[in-house]
Amino acid sequence: MPYLVLTLLIILLIVVSLFLVRPNRRRDTRKFEKRPFAHRGYYDNEHGIPENSLAAFRRARAHGYGVELDVQLTKDGEAVVFHDDDLKRMCGSDGHVYDYSLARLRQFRLLRTPEQIPLFADVLRELGGMPVICEIKVPAGQDYRAICEKAAVLIDGYKGDICVESFDPRAVQWFRKNRPELIRGQLTMNFYKEPDYSFPMKVAMSELVVNVLGRPDFIAYGADTKETLGLKICRSFRPMMVAWTVTSQSQQETLLKQQYDTVIFEGYRAE
């Protein structure tokens, strides 16, 4: 009897695990596969082309790359393209994007260049239909629904191929419910060595338990972190796999051989 109970518990655990980490049924993601995506645009911070700037997106378009970019909201509810949680590194100023109106943010310059923090709408216009991976940024304490709603309206009008991803599973879930036709992805990595997360959050994110919320079409996984059991289980359902952030051609080639479908890259000219 004890062996029967143990066997049943193991079977139950397997079934629950499969249910939790299962991604969406495989949809046609070929338009996002094989093409490298330039991380925050094809930027060169050392030579006056800042990340997530219009200049970086123009350069990516000129080289035929897709782009990965980050969207968050200003204090007055405008969707802008900016990655960091605060403005210090890129603008040399205190505070966060959500602390300032768009008009005030327009007074800042990216890495002391003429480039400004761009509107998401202006970036989409500049890209002119190039493939886009749009990361929905949800800073701590901010309303994920507000940024999702604003970004979705702009995405609706884009004429090219565009998909969304987020570390925040609530944002992925929002797009599942409100834009089910849009390809969506769960951003994650192996969080076990990250100090700023609770243990339950490390498990939920690292093992992709959060997939139960968003049922993502693809997994964007940290290329420099060890793959977890949850990721390997998820892989068995064959979702599209995206590796971030890849920093050399040799690493890109290795990852593509490891059943990644595409890469988000920076710091080299991807082929």
mmCIF file of C-alpha atoms in Angstrom:
data_model
loop_
_atom_site.group_PDB
_atom_site.id
_atom_site.type_symbol
_atom_site.label_atom_id
_atom_site.label_comp_id
_atom_site.label_asym_id
_atom_site.label_seq_id
_atom_site.Cartn_x
_atom_site.Cartn_y
_atom_site.Cartn_z
ATOM 1 C CA MET A 1 0.000 0.000 0.000
ATOM 2 C CA PRO A 2 2.738 2.594 0.827
ATOM 3 C CA TYR A 3 4.304 1.921 -2.592
ATOM 4 C CA LEU A 4 0.954 2.449 -4.299
ATOM 5 C CA VAL A 5 0.430 5.747 -2.495
ATOM 6 C CA LEU A 6 3.960 6.865 -3.383
ATOM 7 C CA THR A 7 3.445 5.906 -7.019
ATOM 8 C CA LEU A 8 0.165 7.790 -7.182
ATOM 9 C CA LEU A 9 1.767 10.857 -5.600
ATOM 10 C CA ILE A 10 4.593 10.775 -8.142
ATOM 11 C CA ILE A 11 2.128 10.458 -11.011
ATOM 12 C CA LEU A 12 0.084 13.346 -9.600
ATOM 13 C CA LEU A 13 3.207 15.490 -9.273
ATOM 14 C CA ILE A 14 4.151 14.785 -12.888
ATOM 15 C CA VAL A 15 0.658 15.614 -14.132
ATOM 16 C CA VAL A 16 0.536 18.853 -12.132
ATOM 17 C CA SER A 17 4.006 19.837 -13.364
ATOM 18 C CA LEU A 18 3.039 19.239 -16.982
ATOM 19 C CA PHE A 19 -0.120 21.292 -16.527
ATOM 20 C CA LEU A 20 1.684 24.230 -14.916
ATOM 21 C CA VAL A 21 4.626 24.572 -17.307
ATOM 22 C CA ARG A 22 2.763 23.754 -20.517
ATOM 23 C CA PRO A 23 3.020 26.591 -23.053
ATOM 24 C CA ASN A 24 0.389 27.493 -25.609
ATOM 25 C CA ARG A 25 -0.327 25.048 -28.411
ATOM 26 C CA ARG A 26 2.280 25.540 -31.102
ATOM 27 C CA ARG A 27 1.312 28.304 -33.504
ATOM 28 C CA ASP A 28 3.078 29.519 -36.630
ATOM 29 C CA THR A 29 6.077 31.482 -35.349
ATOM 30 C CA ARG A 30 8.250 31.091 -38.463
ATOM 31 C CA LYS A 31 8.241 34.844 -39.137
ATOM 32 C CA PHE A 32 10.225 35.315 -35.892
ATOM 33 C CA GLU A 33 12.556 32.337 -36.264
ATOM 34 C CA LYS A 34 16.159 32.295 -37.555
ATOM 35 C CA ARG A 35 16.334 36.098 -37.938
ATOM 36 C CA PRO A 36 18.584 37.675 -35.268
ATOM 37 C CA PHE A 37 17.001 40.425 -33.170
ATOM 38 C CA ALA A 38 19.151 43.386 -32.172
ATOM 39 C CA HIS A 39 18.926 43.937 -28.418
ATOM 40 C CA ARG A 40 17.548 47.434 -27.767
ATOM 41 C CA GLY A 41 18.274 48.191 -31.406
ATOM 42 C CA TYR A 42 21.617 47.781 -33.156
ATOM 43 C CA TYR A 43 23.260 50.174 -30.736
ATOM 44 C CA ASP A 44 26.827 51.253 -30.072
ATOM 45 C CA ASN A 45 26.921 53.133 -26.802
ATOM 46 C CA GLU A 46 30.618 53.908 -27.175
ATOM 47 C CA HIS A 47 30.188 55.631 -30.535
ATOM 48 C CA GLY A 48 27.141 57.820 -30.113
ATOM 49 C CA ILE A 49 24.354 55.357 -30.969
ATOM 50 C CA PRO A 50 22.617 54.754 -27.623
ATOM 51 C CA GLU A 51 20.529 51.692 -26.894
ATOM 52 C CA ASN A 52 16.771 52.036 -27.415
ATOM 53 C CA SER A 53 17.282 55.222 -29.441
ATOM 54 C CA LEU A 54 15.886 56.092 -32.845
ATOM 55 C CA ALA A 55 19.455 56.006 -34.151
ATOM 56 C CA ALA A 56 19.880 52.423 -32.928
ATOM 57 C CA PHE A 57 16.620 51.367 -34.572
ATOM 58 C CA ARG A 58 17.517 53.066 -37.853
ATOM 59 C CA ARG A 59 20.833 51.216 -37.812
ATOM 60 C CA ALA A 60 19.104 47.871 -37.160
ATOM 61 C CA ARG A 61 16.728 48.486 -40.034
ATOM 62 C CA ALA A 62 19.607 49.387 -42.362
ATOM 63 C CA HIS A 63 21.266 46.037 -41.552
ATOM 64 C CA GLY A 64 18.049 44.064 -41.958
ATOM 65 C CA TYR A 65 17.798 42.958 -38.325
ATOM 66 C CA GLY A 66 14.675 42.512 -36.302
ATOM 67 C CA VAL A 67 14.726 44.477 -33.067
ATOM 68 C CA GLU A 68 14.003 43.826 -29.422
ATOM 69 C CA LEU A 69 12.884 46.871 -27.461
ATOM 70 C CA ASP A 70 11.460 47.797 -24.064
ATOM 71 C CA VAL A 71 8.255 49.737 -23.440
ATOM 72 C CA GLN A 72 7.126 51.440 -20.254
ATOM 73 C CA LEU A 73 4.853 54.330 -19.264
ATOM 74 C CA THR A 74 5.595 57.929 -18.338
ATOM 75 C CA LYS A 75 3.868 59.697 -15.469
ATOM 76 C CA ASP A 76 1.260 61.053 -17.887
ATOM 77 C CA GLY A 77 0.611 57.667 -19.472
ATOM 78 C CA GLU A 78 2.691 57.860 -22.660
ATOM 79 C CA ALA A 79 4.379 54.693 -23.920
ATOM 80 C CA VAL A 80 8.107 55.248 -24.371
ATOM 81 C CA VAL A 81 10.983 52.955 -25.256
ATOM 82 C CA PHE A 82 13.426 52.653 -22.362
ATOM 83 C CA HIS A 83 14.912 49.696 -20.519
ATOM 84 C CA ASP A 84 16.314 50.597 -17.111
ATOM 85 C CA ASP A 85 14.338 50.872 -13.893
ATOM 86 C CA ASP A 86 15.854 54.316 -13.308
ATOM 87 C CA LEU A 87 17.343 57.103 -15.420
ATOM 88 C CA LYS A 88 20.801 57.252 -13.859
ATOM 89 C CA ARG A 89 22.843 55.134 -16.291
ATOM 90 C CA MET A 90 21.355 56.397 -19.549
ATOM 91 C CA CYS A 91 20.405 59.984 -18.669
ATOM 92 C CA GLY A 92 22.488 60.829 -15.610
ATOM 93 C CA SER A 93 19.371 61.823 -13.675
ATOM 94 C CA ASP A 94 17.578 60.567 -10.603
ATOM 95 C CA GLY A 95 14.159 58.975 -10.663
ATOM 96 C CA HIS A 96 12.267 56.633 -12.940
ATOM 97 C CA VAL A 97 10.453 56.985 -16.243
ATOM 98 C CA TYR A 98 7.135 56.874 -14.374
ATOM 99 C CA ASP A 99 8.192 59.848 -12.215
ATOM 100 C CA TYR A 100 8.265 62.242 -15.168
ATOM 101 C CA SER A 101 5.895 63.534 -17.805
ATOM 102 C CA LEU A 102 6.822 63.028 -21.436
ATOM 103 C CA ALA A 103 7.614 66.731 -21.783
ATOM 104 C CA ARG A 104 10.098 66.519 -18.900
ATOM 105 C CA LEU A 105 11.678 63.332 -20.219
ATOM 106 C CA ARG A 106 12.193 65.038 -23.563
ATOM 107 C CA GLN A 107 14.668 67.340 -21.820
ATOM 108 C CA PHE A 108 16.982 64.428 -21.022
ATOM 109 C CA ARG A 109 19.591 63.093 -23.448
ATOM 110 C CA LEU A 110 20.727 59.492 -23.829
ATOM 111 C CA LEU A 111 24.388 59.075 -22.870
ATOM 112 C CA ARG A 112 25.110 62.748 -23.629
ATOM 113 C CA THR A 113 24.165 62.406 -27.284
ATOM 114 C CA PRO A 114 21.456 64.354 -29.126
ATOM 115 C CA GLU A 115 19.210 61.281 -28.830
ATOM 116 C CA GLN A 116 16.121 61.407 -26.591
ATOM 117 C CA ILE A 117 13.952 58.744 -24.996
ATOM 118 C CA PRO A 118 11.645 57.951 -27.939
ATOM 119 C CA LEU A 119 7.933 57.398 -28.020
ATOM 120 C CA PHE A 120 6.956 53.817 -28.833
ATOM 121 C CA ALA A 121 4.814 55.172 -31.673
ATOM 122 C CA ASP A 122 7.819 56.972 -33.183
ATOM 123 C CA VAL A 123 9.954 53.841 -32.962
ATOM 124 C CA LEU A 124 7.336 51.749 -34.752
ATOM 125 C CA ARG A 125 7.108 54.396 -37.434
ATOM 126 C CA GLU A 126 10.900 54.424 -37.803
ATOM 127 C CA LEU A 127 11.094 50.643 -38.096
ATOM 128 C CA GLY A 128 8.709 50.642 -41.017
ATOM 129 C CA GLY A 129 7.499 47.066 -40.713
ATOM 130 C CA MET A 130 10.672 45.322 -39.518
ATOM 131 C CA PRO A 131 10.057 42.365 -37.136
ATOM 132 C CA VAL A 132 9.813 43.430 -33.488
ATOM 133 C CA ILE A 133 10.006 41.699 -30.112
ATOM 134 C CA CYS A 134 8.390 44.117 -27.677
ATOM 135 C CA GLU A 135 9.198 43.652 -24.003
ATOM 136 C CA ILE A 136 6.527 44.996 -21.679
ATOM 137 C CA LYS A 137 8.312 46.533 -18.693
ATOM 138 C CA VAL A 138 6.369 46.581 -15.431
ATOM 139 C CA PRO A 139 8.378 48.441 -12.762
ATOM 140 C CA ALA A 140 7.682 47.495 -9.156
ATOM 141 C CA GLY A 141 4.473 49.059 -7.903
ATOM 142 C CA GLN A 142 3.212 50.051 -11.353
ATOM 143 C CA ASP A 143 -0.030 48.896 -12.957
ATOM 144 C CA TYR A 144 0.705 46.199 -15.527
ATOM 145 C CA ARG A 145 -2.719 46.678 -17.110
ATOM 146 C CA ALA A 146 -2.048 50.311 -17.973
ATOM 147 C CA ILE A 147 1.139 49.605 -19.920
ATOM 148 C CA CYS A 148 -0.398 46.553 -21.617
ATOM 149 C CA GLU A 149 -3.422 48.532 -22.749
ATOM 150 C CA LYS A 150 -1.362 51.437 -24.082
ATOM 151 C CA ALA A 151 1.156 49.212 -25.851
ATOM 152 C CA ALA A 152 -1.574 47.026 -27.359
ATOM 153 C CA VAL A 153 -3.292 49.956 -29.081
ATOM 154 C CA LEU A 154 -0.029 50.978 -30.741
ATOM 155 C CA ILE A 155 0.837 47.397 -31.648
ATOM 156 C CA ASP A 156 -2.575 47.053 -33.297
ATOM 157 C CA GLY A 157 -1.583 49.672 -35.851
ATOM 158 C CA TYR A 158 1.834 48.247 -36.718
ATOM 159 C CA LYS A 159 2.085 46.901 -40.257
ATOM 160 C CA GLY A 160 4.981 44.522 -39.617
ATOM 161 C CA ASP A 161 5.402 41.335 -37.589
ATOM 162 C CA ILE A 162 5.423 42.038 -33.867
ATOM 163 C CA CYS A 163 5.203 39.917 -30.736
ATOM 164 C CA VAL A 164 5.274 40.698 -27.022
ATOM 165 C CA GLU A 165 7.183 39.307 -24.075
ATOM 166 C CA SER A 166 7.548 40.145 -20.405
ATOM 167 C CA PHE A 167 9.161 38.965 -17.207
ATOM 168 C CA ASP A 168 5.862 39.780 -15.525
ATOM 169 C CA PRO A 169 3.530 36.788 -16.108
ATOM 170 C CA ARG A 170 0.525 39.021 -15.450
ATOM 171 C CA ALA A 171 1.401 41.028 -18.556
ATOM 172 C CA VAL A 172 1.697 37.836 -20.611
ATOM 173 C CA GLN A 173 -1.667 36.757 -19.226
ATOM 174 C CA TRP A 174 -3.192 40.131 -20.147
ATOM 175 C CA PHE A 175 -2.220 39.639 -23.780
ATOM 176 C CA ARG A 176 -3.506 36.073 -23.662
ATOM 177 C CA LYS A 177 -6.925 37.389 -22.647
ATOM 178 C CA ASN A 178 -7.071 40.652 -24.596
ATOM 179 C CA ARG A 179 -4.966 40.029 -27.721
ATOM 180 C CA PRO A 180 -5.039 36.234 -28.087
ATOM 181 C CA GLU A 181 -4.052 36.443 -31.753
ATOM 182 C CA LEU A 182 -0.731 38.112 -30.864
ATOM 183 C CA ILE A 183 2.306 35.870 -30.394
ATOM 184 C CA ARG A 184 3.406 36.196 -26.759
ATOM 185 C CA GLY A 185 6.425 35.057 -24.787
ATOM 186 C CA GLN A 186 7.532 34.518 -21.213
ATOM 187 C CA LEU A 187 10.881 36.087 -20.413
ATOM 188 C CA THR A 188 12.832 34.188 -17.807
ATOM 189 C CA MET A 189 16.180 32.737 -16.744
ATOM 190 C CA ASN A 190 17.621 30.659 -13.942
ATOM 191 C CA PHE A 191 16.863 32.925 -10.983
ATOM 192 C CA TYR A 192 18.218 30.700 -8.209
ATOM 193 C CA LYS A 193 21.384 32.758 -7.695
ATOM 194 C CA GLU A 194 19.601 36.106 -7.902
ATOM 195 C CA PRO A 195 19.552 37.771 -4.436
ATOM 196 C CA ASP A 196 16.584 40.106 -4.912
ATOM 197 C CA TYR A 197 13.838 37.498 -5.259
ATOM 198 C CA SER A 198 11.974 35.401 -2.724
ATOM 199 C CA PHE A 199 12.473 31.647 -2.967
ATOM 200 C CA PRO A 200 8.903 30.988 -4.169
ATOM 201 C CA MET A 201 9.394 33.576 -6.937
ATOM 202 C CA LYS A 202 12.730 32.021 -7.909
ATOM 203 C CA VAL A 203 11.043 28.632 -8.265
ATOM 204 C CA ALA A 204 7.995 29.967 -10.120
ATOM 205 C CA MET A 205 10.080 31.886 -12.654
ATOM 206 C CA SER A 206 12.999 29.488 -13.046
ATOM 207 C CA GLU A 207 10.830 26.391 -13.402
ATOM 208 C CA LEU A 208 8.252 28.179 -15.589
ATOM 209 C CA VAL A 209 5.364 27.480 -13.231
ATOM 210 C CA VAL A 210 4.128 30.928 -14.309
ATOM 211 C CA ASN A 211 3.260 29.501 -17.733
ATOM 212 C CA VAL A 212 -0.090 28.514 -16.278
ATOM 213 C CA LEU A 213 -1.054 32.204 -16.398
ATOM 214 C CA GLY A 214 0.081 33.348 -19.827
ATOM 215 C CA ARG A 215 0.381 30.083 -21.791
ATOM 216 C CA PRO A 216 3.171 31.656 -23.855
ATOM 217 C CA ASP A 217 3.960 30.804 -27.463
ATOM 218 C CA PHE A 218 7.668 31.170 -26.831
ATOM 219 C CA ILE A 219 10.173 31.178 -24.014
ATOM 220 C CA ALA A 220 12.885 33.835 -24.011
ATOM 221 C CA TYR A 221 15.595 32.367 -21.792
ATOM 222 C CA GLY A 222 18.786 33.854 -20.384
ATOM 223 C CA ALA A 223 21.554 32.409 -22.545
ATOM 224 C CA ASP A 224 24.169 32.582 -19.790
ATOM 225 C CA THR A 225 22.101 30.783 -17.155
ATOM 226 C CA LYS A 226 21.758 27.051 -16.599
ATOM 227 C CA GLU A 227 18.639 25.430 -17.991
ATOM 228 C CA THR A 228 16.260 24.160 -15.309
ATOM 229 C CA LEU A 229 14.113 21.041 -15.124
ATOM 230 C CA GLY A 230 11.015 23.174 -15.680
ATOM 231 C CA LEU A 231 12.469 24.575 -18.883
ATOM 232 C CA LYS A 232 13.321 21.090 -20.122
ATOM 233 C CA ILE A 233 9.760 19.942 -19.423
ATOM 234 C CA CYS A 234 8.414 22.993 -21.227
ATOM 235 C CA ARG A 235 10.711 22.285 -24.177
ATOM 236 C CA SER A 236 9.031 18.898 -24.626
ATOM 237 C CA PHE A 237 5.945 20.791 -25.878
ATOM 238 C CA ARG A 238 8.152 22.424 -28.554
ATOM 239 C CA PRO A 239 7.461 26.142 -28.054
ATOM 240 C CA MET A 240 9.566 28.637 -29.960
ATOM 241 C CA MET A 241 12.809 29.195 -28.033
ATOM 242 C CA VAL A 242 14.593 32.564 -27.948
ATOM 243 C CA ALA A 243 17.995 33.048 -26.317
ATOM 244 C CA TRP A 244 18.977 36.366 -24.725
ATOM 245 C CA THR A 245 21.356 38.208 -24.625
ATOM 246 C CA VAL A 246 23.870 36.629 -27.012
ATOM 247 C CA THR A 247 27.218 38.398 -27.303
ATOM 248 C CA SER A 248 29.179 36.591 -30.033
ATOM 249 C CA GLN A 249 28.656 34.802 -33.319
ATOM 250 C CA SER A 250 30.105 31.590 -31.898
ATOM 251 C CA GLN A 251 27.652 31.672 -28.969
ATOM 252 C CA GLN A 252 24.812 32.301 -31.420
ATOM 253 C CA GLU A 253 25.800 29.297 -33.532
ATOM 254 C CA THR A 254 26.087 27.080 -30.449
ATOM 255 C CA LEU A 255 22.637 28.079 -29.194
ATOM 256 C CA LEU A 256 20.994 27.506 -32.557
ATOM 257 C CA LYS A 257 22.419 23.990 -32.481
ATOM 258 C CA GLN A 258 20.867 23.575 -29.023
ATOM 259 C CA GLN A 259 17.342 23.936 -30.387
ATOM 260 C CA TYR A 260 16.971 27.677 -29.963
ATOM 261 C CA ASP A 261 15.013 29.172 -32.836
ATOM 262 C CA THR A 262 16.479 32.646 -32.737
ATOM 263 C CA VAL A 263 18.617 34.979 -30.636
ATOM 264 C CA ILE A 264 18.488 38.465 -29.195
ATOM 265 C CA PHE A 265 22.036 39.755 -29.639
ATOM 266 C CA GLU A 266 24.304 42.711 -28.913
ATOM 267 C CA GLY A 267 27.928 43.710 -29.324
ATOM 268 C CA TYR A 268 28.662 42.033 -32.674
ATOM 269 C CA ARG A 269 27.395 41.852 -36.222
ATOM 270 C CA ALA A 270 25.095 38.830 -36.238
ATOM 271 C CA GLU A 271 24.783 36.609 -39.302
#
